[in-house]
PDB file of C-alpha atoms in Angstrom:
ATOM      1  CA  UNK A1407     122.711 135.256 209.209  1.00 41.00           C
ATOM      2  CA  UNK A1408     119.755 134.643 210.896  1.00 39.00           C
ATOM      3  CA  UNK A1409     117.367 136.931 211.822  1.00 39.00           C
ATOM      4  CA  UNK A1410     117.537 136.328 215.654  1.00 38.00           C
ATOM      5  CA  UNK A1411     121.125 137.240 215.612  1.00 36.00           C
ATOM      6  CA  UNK A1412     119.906 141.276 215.383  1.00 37.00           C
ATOM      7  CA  UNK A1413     116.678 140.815 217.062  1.00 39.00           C
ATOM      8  CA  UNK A1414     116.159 141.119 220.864  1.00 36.00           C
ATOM      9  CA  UNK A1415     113.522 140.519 223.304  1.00 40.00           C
ATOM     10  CA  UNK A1416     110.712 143.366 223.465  1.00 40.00           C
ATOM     11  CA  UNK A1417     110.052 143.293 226.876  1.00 47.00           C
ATOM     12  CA  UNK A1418     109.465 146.248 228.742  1.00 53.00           C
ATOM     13  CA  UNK A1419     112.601 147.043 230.733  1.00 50.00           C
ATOM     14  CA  UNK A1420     114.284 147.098 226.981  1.00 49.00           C
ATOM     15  CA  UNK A1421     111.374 149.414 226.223  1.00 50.00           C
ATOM     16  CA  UNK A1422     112.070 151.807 229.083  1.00 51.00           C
ATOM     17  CA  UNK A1423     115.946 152.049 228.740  1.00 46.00           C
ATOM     18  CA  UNK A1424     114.988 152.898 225.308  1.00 48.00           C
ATOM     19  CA  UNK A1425     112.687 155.491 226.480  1.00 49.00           C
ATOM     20  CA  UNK A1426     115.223 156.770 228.813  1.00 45.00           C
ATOM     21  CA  UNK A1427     117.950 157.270 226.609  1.00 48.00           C
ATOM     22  CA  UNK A1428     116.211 158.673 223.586  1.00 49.00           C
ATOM     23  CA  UNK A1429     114.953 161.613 226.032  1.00 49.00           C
ATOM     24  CA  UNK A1430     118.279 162.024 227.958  1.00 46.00           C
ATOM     25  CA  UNK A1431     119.687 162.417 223.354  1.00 46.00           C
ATOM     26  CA  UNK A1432     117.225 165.233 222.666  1.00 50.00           C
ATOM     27  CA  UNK A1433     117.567 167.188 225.341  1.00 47.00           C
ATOM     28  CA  UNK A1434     121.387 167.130 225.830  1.00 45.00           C
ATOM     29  CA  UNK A1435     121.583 168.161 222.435  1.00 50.00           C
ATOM     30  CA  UNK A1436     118.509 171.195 222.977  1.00 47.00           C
ATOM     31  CA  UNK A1437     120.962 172.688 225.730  1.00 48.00           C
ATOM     32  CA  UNK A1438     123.781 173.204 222.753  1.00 60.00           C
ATOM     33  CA  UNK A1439     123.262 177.097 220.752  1.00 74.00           C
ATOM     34  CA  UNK A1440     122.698 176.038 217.085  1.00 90.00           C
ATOM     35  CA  UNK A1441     125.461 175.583 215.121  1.00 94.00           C
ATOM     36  CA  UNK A1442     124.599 177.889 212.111  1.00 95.00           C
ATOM     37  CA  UNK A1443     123.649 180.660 213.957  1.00 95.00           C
ATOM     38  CA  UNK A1444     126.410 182.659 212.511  1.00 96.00           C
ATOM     39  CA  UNK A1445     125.392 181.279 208.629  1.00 97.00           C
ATOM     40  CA  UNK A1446     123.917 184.882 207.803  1.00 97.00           C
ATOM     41  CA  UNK A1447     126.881 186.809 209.141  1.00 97.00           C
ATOM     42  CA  UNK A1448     129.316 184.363 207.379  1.00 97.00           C
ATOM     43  CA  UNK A1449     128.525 184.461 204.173  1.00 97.00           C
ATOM     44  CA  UNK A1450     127.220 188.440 204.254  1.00 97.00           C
ATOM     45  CA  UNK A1451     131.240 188.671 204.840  1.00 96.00           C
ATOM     46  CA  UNK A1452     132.139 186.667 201.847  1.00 96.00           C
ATOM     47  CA  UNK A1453     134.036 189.004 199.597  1.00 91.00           C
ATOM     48  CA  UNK A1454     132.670 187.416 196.864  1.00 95.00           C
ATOM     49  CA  UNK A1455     130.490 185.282 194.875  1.00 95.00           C
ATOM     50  CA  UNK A1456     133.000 182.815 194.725  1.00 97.00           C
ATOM     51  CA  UNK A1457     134.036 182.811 198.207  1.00 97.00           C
ATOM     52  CA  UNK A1458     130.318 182.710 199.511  1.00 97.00           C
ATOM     53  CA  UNK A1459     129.987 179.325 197.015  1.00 97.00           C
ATOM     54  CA  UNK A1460     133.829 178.059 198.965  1.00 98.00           C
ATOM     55  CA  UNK A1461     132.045 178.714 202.310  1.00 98.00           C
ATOM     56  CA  UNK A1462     128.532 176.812 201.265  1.00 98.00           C
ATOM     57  CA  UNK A1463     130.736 174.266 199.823  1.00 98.00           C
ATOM     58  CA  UNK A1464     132.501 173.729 202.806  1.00 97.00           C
ATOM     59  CA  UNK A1465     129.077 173.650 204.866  1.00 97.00           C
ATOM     60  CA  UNK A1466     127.747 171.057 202.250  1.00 98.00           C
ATOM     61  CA  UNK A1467     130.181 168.790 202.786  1.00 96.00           C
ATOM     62  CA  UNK A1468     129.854 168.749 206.853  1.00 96.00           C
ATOM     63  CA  UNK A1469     125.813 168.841 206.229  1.00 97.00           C
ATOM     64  CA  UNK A1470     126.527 165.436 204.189  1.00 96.00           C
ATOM     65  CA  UNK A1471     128.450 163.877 207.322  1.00 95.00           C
ATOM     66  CA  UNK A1472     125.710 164.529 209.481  1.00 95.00           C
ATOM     67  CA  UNK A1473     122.506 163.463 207.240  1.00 95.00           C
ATOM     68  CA  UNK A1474     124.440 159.931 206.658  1.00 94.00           C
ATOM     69  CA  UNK A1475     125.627 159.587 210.600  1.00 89.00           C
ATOM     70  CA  UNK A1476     124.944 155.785 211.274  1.00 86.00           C
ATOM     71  CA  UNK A1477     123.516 155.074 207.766  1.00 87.00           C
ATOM     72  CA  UNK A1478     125.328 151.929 208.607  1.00 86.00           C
ATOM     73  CA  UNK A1479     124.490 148.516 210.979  1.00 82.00           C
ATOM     74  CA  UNK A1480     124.492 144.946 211.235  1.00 79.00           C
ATOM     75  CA  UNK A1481     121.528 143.927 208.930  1.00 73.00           C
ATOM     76  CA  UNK A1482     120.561 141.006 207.575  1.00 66.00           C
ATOM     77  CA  UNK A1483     116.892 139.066 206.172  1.00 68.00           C
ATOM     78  CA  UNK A1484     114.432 140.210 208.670  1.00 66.00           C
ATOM     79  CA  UNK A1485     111.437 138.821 207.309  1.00 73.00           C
ATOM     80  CA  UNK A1486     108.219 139.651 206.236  1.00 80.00           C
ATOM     81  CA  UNK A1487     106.410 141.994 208.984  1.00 76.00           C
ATOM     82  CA  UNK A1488     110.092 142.134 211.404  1.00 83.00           C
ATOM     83  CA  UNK A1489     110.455 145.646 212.680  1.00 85.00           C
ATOM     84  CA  UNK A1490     113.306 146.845 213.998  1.00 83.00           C
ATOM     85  CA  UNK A1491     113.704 150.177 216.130  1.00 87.00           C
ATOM     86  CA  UNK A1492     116.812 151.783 217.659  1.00 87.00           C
ATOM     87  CA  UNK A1493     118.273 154.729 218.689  1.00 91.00           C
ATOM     88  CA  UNK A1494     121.505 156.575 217.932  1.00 91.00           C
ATOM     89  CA  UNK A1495     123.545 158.667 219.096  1.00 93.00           C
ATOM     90  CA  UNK A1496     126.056 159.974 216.289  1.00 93.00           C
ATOM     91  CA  UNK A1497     129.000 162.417 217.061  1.00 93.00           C
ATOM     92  CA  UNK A1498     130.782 164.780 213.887  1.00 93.00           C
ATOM     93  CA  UNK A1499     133.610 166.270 213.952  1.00 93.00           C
ATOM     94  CA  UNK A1500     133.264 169.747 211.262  1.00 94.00           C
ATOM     95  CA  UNK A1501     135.514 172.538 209.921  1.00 93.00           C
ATOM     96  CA  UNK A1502     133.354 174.688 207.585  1.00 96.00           C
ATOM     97  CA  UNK A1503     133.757 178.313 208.371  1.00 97.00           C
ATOM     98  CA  UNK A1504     130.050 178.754 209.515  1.00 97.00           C
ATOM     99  CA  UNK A1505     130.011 176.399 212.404  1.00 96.00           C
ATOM    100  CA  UNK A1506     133.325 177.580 213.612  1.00 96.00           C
ATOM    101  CA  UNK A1507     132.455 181.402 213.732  1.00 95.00           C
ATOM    102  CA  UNK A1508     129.666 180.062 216.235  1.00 92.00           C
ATOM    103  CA  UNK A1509     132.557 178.042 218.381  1.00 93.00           C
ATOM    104  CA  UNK A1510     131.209 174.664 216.620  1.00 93.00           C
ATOM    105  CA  UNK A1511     133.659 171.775 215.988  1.00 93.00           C
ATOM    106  CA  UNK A1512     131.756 168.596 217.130  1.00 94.00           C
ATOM    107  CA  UNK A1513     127.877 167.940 216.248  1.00 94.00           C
ATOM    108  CA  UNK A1514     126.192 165.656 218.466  1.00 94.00           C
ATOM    109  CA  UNK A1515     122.889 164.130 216.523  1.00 94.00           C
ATOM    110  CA  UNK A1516     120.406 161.781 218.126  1.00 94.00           C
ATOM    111  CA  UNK A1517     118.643 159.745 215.503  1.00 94.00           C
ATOM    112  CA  UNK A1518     115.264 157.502 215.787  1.00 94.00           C
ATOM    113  CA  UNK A1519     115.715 154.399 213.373  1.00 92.00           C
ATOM    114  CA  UNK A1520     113.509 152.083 212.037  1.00 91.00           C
ATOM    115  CA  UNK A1521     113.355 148.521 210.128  1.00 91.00           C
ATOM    116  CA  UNK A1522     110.208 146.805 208.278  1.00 92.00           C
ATOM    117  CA  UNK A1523     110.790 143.467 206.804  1.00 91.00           C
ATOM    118  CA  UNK A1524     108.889 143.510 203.551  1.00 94.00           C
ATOM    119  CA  UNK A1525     108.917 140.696 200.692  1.00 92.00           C
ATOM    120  CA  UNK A1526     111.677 139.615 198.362  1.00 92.00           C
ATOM    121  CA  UNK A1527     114.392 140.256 201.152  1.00 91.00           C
ATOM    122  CA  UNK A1528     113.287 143.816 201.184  1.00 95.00           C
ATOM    123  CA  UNK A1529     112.798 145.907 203.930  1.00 94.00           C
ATOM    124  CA  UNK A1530     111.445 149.390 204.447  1.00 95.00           C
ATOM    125  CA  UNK A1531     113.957 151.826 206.544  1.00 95.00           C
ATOM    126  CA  UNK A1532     113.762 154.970 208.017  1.00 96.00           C
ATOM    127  CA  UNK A1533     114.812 157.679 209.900  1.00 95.00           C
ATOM    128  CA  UNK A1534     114.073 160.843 211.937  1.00 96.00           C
ATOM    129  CA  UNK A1535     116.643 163.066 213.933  1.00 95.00           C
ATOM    130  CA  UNK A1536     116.708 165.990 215.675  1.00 92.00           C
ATOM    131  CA  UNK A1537     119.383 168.939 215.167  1.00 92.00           C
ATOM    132  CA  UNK A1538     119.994 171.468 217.733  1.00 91.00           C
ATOM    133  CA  UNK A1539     116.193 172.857 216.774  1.00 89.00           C
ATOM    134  CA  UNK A1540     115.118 171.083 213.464  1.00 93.00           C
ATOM    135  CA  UNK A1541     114.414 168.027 212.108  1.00 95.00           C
ATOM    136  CA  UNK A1542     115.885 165.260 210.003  1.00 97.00           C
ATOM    137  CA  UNK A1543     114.249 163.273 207.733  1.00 97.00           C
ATOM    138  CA  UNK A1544     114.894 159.685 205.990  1.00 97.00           C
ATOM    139  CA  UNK A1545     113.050 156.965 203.905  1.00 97.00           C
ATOM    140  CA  UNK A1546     114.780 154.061 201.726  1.00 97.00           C
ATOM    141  CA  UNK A1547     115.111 150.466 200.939  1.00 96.00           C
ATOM    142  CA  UNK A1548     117.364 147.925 201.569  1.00 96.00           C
ATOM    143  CA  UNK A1549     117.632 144.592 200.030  1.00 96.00           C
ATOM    144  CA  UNK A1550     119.130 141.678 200.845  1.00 94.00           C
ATOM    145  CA  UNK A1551     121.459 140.038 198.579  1.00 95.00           C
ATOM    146  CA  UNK A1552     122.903 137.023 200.047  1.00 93.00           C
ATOM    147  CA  UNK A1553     122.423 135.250 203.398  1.00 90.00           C
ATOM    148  CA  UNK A1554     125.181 133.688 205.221  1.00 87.00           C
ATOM    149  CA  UNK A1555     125.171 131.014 207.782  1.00 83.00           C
ATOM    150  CA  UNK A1556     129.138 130.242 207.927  1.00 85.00           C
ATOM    151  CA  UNK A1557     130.959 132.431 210.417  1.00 80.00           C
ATOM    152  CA  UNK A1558     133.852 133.995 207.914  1.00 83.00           C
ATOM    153  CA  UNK A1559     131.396 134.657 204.959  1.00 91.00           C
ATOM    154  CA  UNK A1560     129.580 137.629 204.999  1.00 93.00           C
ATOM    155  CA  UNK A1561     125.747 138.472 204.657  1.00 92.00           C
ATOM    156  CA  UNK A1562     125.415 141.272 202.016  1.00 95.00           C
ATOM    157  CA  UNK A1563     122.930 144.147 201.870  1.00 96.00           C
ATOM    158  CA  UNK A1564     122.422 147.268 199.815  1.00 96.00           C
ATOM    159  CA  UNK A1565     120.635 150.049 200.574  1.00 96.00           C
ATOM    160  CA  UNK A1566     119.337 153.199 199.201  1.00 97.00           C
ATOM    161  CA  UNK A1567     118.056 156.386 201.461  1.00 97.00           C
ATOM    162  CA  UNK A1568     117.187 160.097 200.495  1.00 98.00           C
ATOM    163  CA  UNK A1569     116.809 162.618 203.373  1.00 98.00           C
ATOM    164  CA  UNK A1570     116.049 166.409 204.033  1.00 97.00           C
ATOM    165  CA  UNK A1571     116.841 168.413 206.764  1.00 97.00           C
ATOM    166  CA  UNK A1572     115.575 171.961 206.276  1.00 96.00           C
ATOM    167  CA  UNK A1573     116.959 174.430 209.331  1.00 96.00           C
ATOM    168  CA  UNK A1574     115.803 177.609 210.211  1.00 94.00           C
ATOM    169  CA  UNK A1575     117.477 179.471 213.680  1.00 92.00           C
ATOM    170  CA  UNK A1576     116.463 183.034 213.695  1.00 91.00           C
ATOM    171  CA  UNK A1577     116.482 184.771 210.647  1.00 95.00           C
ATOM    172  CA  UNK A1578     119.346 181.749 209.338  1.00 97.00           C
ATOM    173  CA  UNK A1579     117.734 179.728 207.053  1.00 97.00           C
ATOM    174  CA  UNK A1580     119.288 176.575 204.994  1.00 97.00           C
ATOM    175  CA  UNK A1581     117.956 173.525 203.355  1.00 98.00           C
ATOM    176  CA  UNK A1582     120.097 170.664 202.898  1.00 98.00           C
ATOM    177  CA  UNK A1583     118.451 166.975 200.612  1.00 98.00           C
ATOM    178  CA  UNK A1584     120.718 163.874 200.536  1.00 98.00           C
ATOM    179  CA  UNK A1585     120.619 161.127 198.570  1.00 98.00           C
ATOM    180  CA  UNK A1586     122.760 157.901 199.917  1.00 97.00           C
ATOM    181  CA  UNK A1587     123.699 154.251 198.842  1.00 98.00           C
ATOM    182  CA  UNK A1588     125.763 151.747 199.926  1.00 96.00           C
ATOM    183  CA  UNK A1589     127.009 148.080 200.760  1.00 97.00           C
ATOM    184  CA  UNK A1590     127.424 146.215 204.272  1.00 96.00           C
ATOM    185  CA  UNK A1591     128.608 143.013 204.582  1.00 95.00           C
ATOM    186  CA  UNK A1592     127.629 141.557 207.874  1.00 93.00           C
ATOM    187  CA  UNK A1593     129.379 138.553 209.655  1.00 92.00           C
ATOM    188  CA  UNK A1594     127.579 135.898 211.316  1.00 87.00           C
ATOM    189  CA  UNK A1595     129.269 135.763 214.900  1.00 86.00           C
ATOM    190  CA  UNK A1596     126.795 135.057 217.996  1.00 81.00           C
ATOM    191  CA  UNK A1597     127.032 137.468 220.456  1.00 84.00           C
ATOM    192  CA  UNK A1598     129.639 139.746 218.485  1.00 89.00           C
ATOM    193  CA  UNK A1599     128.542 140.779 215.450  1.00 89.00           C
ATOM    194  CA  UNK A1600     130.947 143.088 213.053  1.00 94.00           C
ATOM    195  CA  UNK A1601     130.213 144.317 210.067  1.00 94.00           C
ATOM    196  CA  UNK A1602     131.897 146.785 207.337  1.00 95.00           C
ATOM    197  CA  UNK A1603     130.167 149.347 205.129  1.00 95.00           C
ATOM    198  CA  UNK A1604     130.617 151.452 202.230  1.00 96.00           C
ATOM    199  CA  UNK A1605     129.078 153.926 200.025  1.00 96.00           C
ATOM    200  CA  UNK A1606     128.536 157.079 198.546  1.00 97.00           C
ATOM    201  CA  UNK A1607     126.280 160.060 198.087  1.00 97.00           C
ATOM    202  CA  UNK A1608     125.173 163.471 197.245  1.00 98.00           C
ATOM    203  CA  UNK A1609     124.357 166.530 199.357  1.00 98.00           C
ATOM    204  CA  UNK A1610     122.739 169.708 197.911  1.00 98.00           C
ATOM    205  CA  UNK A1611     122.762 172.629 199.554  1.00 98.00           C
ATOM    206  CA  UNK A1612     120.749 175.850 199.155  1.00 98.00           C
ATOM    207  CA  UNK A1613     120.791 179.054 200.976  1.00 98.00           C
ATOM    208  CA  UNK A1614     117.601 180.436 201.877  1.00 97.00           C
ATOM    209  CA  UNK A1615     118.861 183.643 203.792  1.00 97.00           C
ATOM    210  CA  UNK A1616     121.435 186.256 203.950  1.00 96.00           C
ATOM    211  CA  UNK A1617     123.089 188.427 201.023  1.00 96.00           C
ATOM    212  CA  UNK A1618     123.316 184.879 198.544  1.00 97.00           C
ATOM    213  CA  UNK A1619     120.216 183.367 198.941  1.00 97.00           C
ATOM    214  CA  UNK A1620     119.057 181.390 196.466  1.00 97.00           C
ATOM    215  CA  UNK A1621     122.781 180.339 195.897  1.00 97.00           C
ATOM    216  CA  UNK A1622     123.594 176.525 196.237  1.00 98.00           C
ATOM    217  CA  UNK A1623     125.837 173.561 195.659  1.00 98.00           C
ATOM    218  CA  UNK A1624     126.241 170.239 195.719  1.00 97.00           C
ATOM    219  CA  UNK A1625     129.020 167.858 197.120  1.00 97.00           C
ATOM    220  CA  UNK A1626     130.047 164.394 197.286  1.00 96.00           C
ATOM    221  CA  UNK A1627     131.519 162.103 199.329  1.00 95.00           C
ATOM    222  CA  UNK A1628     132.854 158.300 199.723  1.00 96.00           C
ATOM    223  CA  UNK A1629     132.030 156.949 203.678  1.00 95.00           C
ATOM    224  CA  UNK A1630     133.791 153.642 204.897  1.00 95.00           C
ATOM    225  CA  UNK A1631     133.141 152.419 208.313  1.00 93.00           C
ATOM    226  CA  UNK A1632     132.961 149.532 210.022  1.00 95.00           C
ATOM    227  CA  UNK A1633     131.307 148.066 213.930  1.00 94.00           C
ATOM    228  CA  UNK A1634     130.149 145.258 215.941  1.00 93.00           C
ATOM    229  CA  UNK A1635     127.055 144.986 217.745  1.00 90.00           C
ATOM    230  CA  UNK A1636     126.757 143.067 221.302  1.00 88.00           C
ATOM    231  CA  UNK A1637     123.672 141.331 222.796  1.00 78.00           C
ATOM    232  CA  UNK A1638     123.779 140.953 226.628  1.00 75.00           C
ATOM    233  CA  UNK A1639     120.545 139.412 227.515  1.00 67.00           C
ATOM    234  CA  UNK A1640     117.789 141.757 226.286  1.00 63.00           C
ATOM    235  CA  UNK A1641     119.987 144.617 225.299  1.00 72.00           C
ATOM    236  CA  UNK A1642     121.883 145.135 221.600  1.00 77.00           C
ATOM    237  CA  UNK A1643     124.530 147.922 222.070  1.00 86.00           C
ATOM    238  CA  UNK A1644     126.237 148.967 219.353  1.00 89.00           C
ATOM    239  CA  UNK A1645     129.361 151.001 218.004  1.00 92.00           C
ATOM    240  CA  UNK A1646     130.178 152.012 214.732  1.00 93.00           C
ATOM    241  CA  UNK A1647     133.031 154.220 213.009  1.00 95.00           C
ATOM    242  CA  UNK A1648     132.598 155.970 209.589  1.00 94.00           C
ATOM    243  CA  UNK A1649     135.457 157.649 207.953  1.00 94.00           C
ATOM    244  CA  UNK A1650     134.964 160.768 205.567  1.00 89.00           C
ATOM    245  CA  UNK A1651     137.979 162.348 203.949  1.00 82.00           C
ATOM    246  CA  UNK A1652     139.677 160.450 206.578  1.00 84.00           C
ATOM    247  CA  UNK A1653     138.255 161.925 209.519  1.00 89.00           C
ATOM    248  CA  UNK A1654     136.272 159.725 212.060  1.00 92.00           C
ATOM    249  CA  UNK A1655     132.547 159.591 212.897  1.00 93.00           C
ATOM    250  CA  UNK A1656     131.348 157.881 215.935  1.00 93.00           C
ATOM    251  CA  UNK A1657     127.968 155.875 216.161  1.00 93.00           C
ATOM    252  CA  UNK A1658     126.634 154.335 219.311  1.00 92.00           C
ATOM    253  CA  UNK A1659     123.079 152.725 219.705  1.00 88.00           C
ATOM    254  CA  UNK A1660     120.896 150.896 221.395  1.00 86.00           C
ATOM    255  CA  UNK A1661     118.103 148.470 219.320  1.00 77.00           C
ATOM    256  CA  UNK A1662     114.949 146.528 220.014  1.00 70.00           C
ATOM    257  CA  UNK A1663     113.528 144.164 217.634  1.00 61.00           C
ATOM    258  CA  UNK A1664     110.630 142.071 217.041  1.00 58.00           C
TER     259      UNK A1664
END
């Protein structure tokens, strides 16, 4: 695939719907009461050490949805000094008993992401998000295996990422680290571009308040998804949809490259 398929004109009206939409993320989300804000009171009520490790477990797992949201894209060889930068807007849907207790079933996460085409086919990714009051952290690799050119054959990338997110609301305090890899096979369409993903990682999980802190855990997880990305003139939307234990994440996003 070649590289202009993903990359897009840098001019500035791009620059200023970019601009636009990144603010309009953060503070839509900033409106929204954090979502853990009831972790303290949760697990004080666990009945036991057990059932405090169920309801961290359960927490884990959602934590792990959300630090992977839109780990996933269209990518391809970008070439040496090629930057990419986007923004996304990624939508969760949880269950774990601490997020419900504070009327919490959907997350909504805006996410900064960015692309640097290194050598070898590697490039240098990253991101930064922003949940309801803290701050998301990513930095990985991604390599390019094979280039395609023909429109049914895929163009195959792996990747690598490990992010933190450390959140403290009040006197609730939790640190969450995940470390992800996976596969995405992207097809070389003009215009349209799909592409399907998997992989797998590993969230850990420690308390840092109430009656059990210091306790933690660690889950895993299998994510599939799948997208397309459209270029209109000097705009790349895209649309992506992860699956976790069966249950659907959404990704949209809006890219400029150069």
């Amino acid at each position: 695939m070649q590289s202009k398929i993903y990359k897009i004109n840098s001019g500035g009206k791009m620059k200023k719907i970019l601009s636009v939409c990144l603010v309009l993320s953060f503070v839509s989300v900033a409106v929204f009461a954090n979502p853990l804000d009831k972790f303290n009171d949760v697990m004080n009520s666990a009945g036991s050490h057990s059932q405090a490790r169920m309801y961290l477990d359960h927490l884990s797992k959602d934590m792990g949805k959300v630090m992977t949201g839109g780990n996933y894209g269209v990518s391809g060889n970008m070439g040496l000094g090629s930057l990419d930068i986007g923004i996304n807007l990624n939508t969760t849907l949880v269950g774990n008993e601490i997020m419900r207790a504070e009327g919490t079933s959907r997350l909504y996460v805006p996410t900064v992401r960015a692309s640097l085409g290194l050598v070898y086919g590697f490039d240098l990714i990253g991101k930064y998000a922003y949940f309801y009051g803290s701050n998301l952290y990513g930095l990985g690799l991604r390599y390019n295996v094979y280039e395609s050119s023909i429109l049914f054959i895929p163009s195959i990338t792996v990747q690598g990422m490990y992010s933190f997110l450390n959140i403290s609301s009040n006197s609730n305090k939790v640190n969450n680290n995940n470390i992800a890899f996976g596969a995405v096979a992207t097809f070389p369409v003009p215009f349209v571009t799909p592409y399907i993903g998997v992989g797998w990682d590993r969230t850990y999980t420690k308390a840092k308040s109430s009656n059990y802190e210091g306790l933690s855990t660690s889950t895993d997880k299998m994510t599939y998804g799948f997208g397309v990305a459209v270029s209109i003139l000097m705009i790349k939307g895209s649309l992506g949809i992860a699956y976790n234990h069966g249950i659907p994440n959404y990704t949209v996003g809006l890219n400029l490259g150069f």
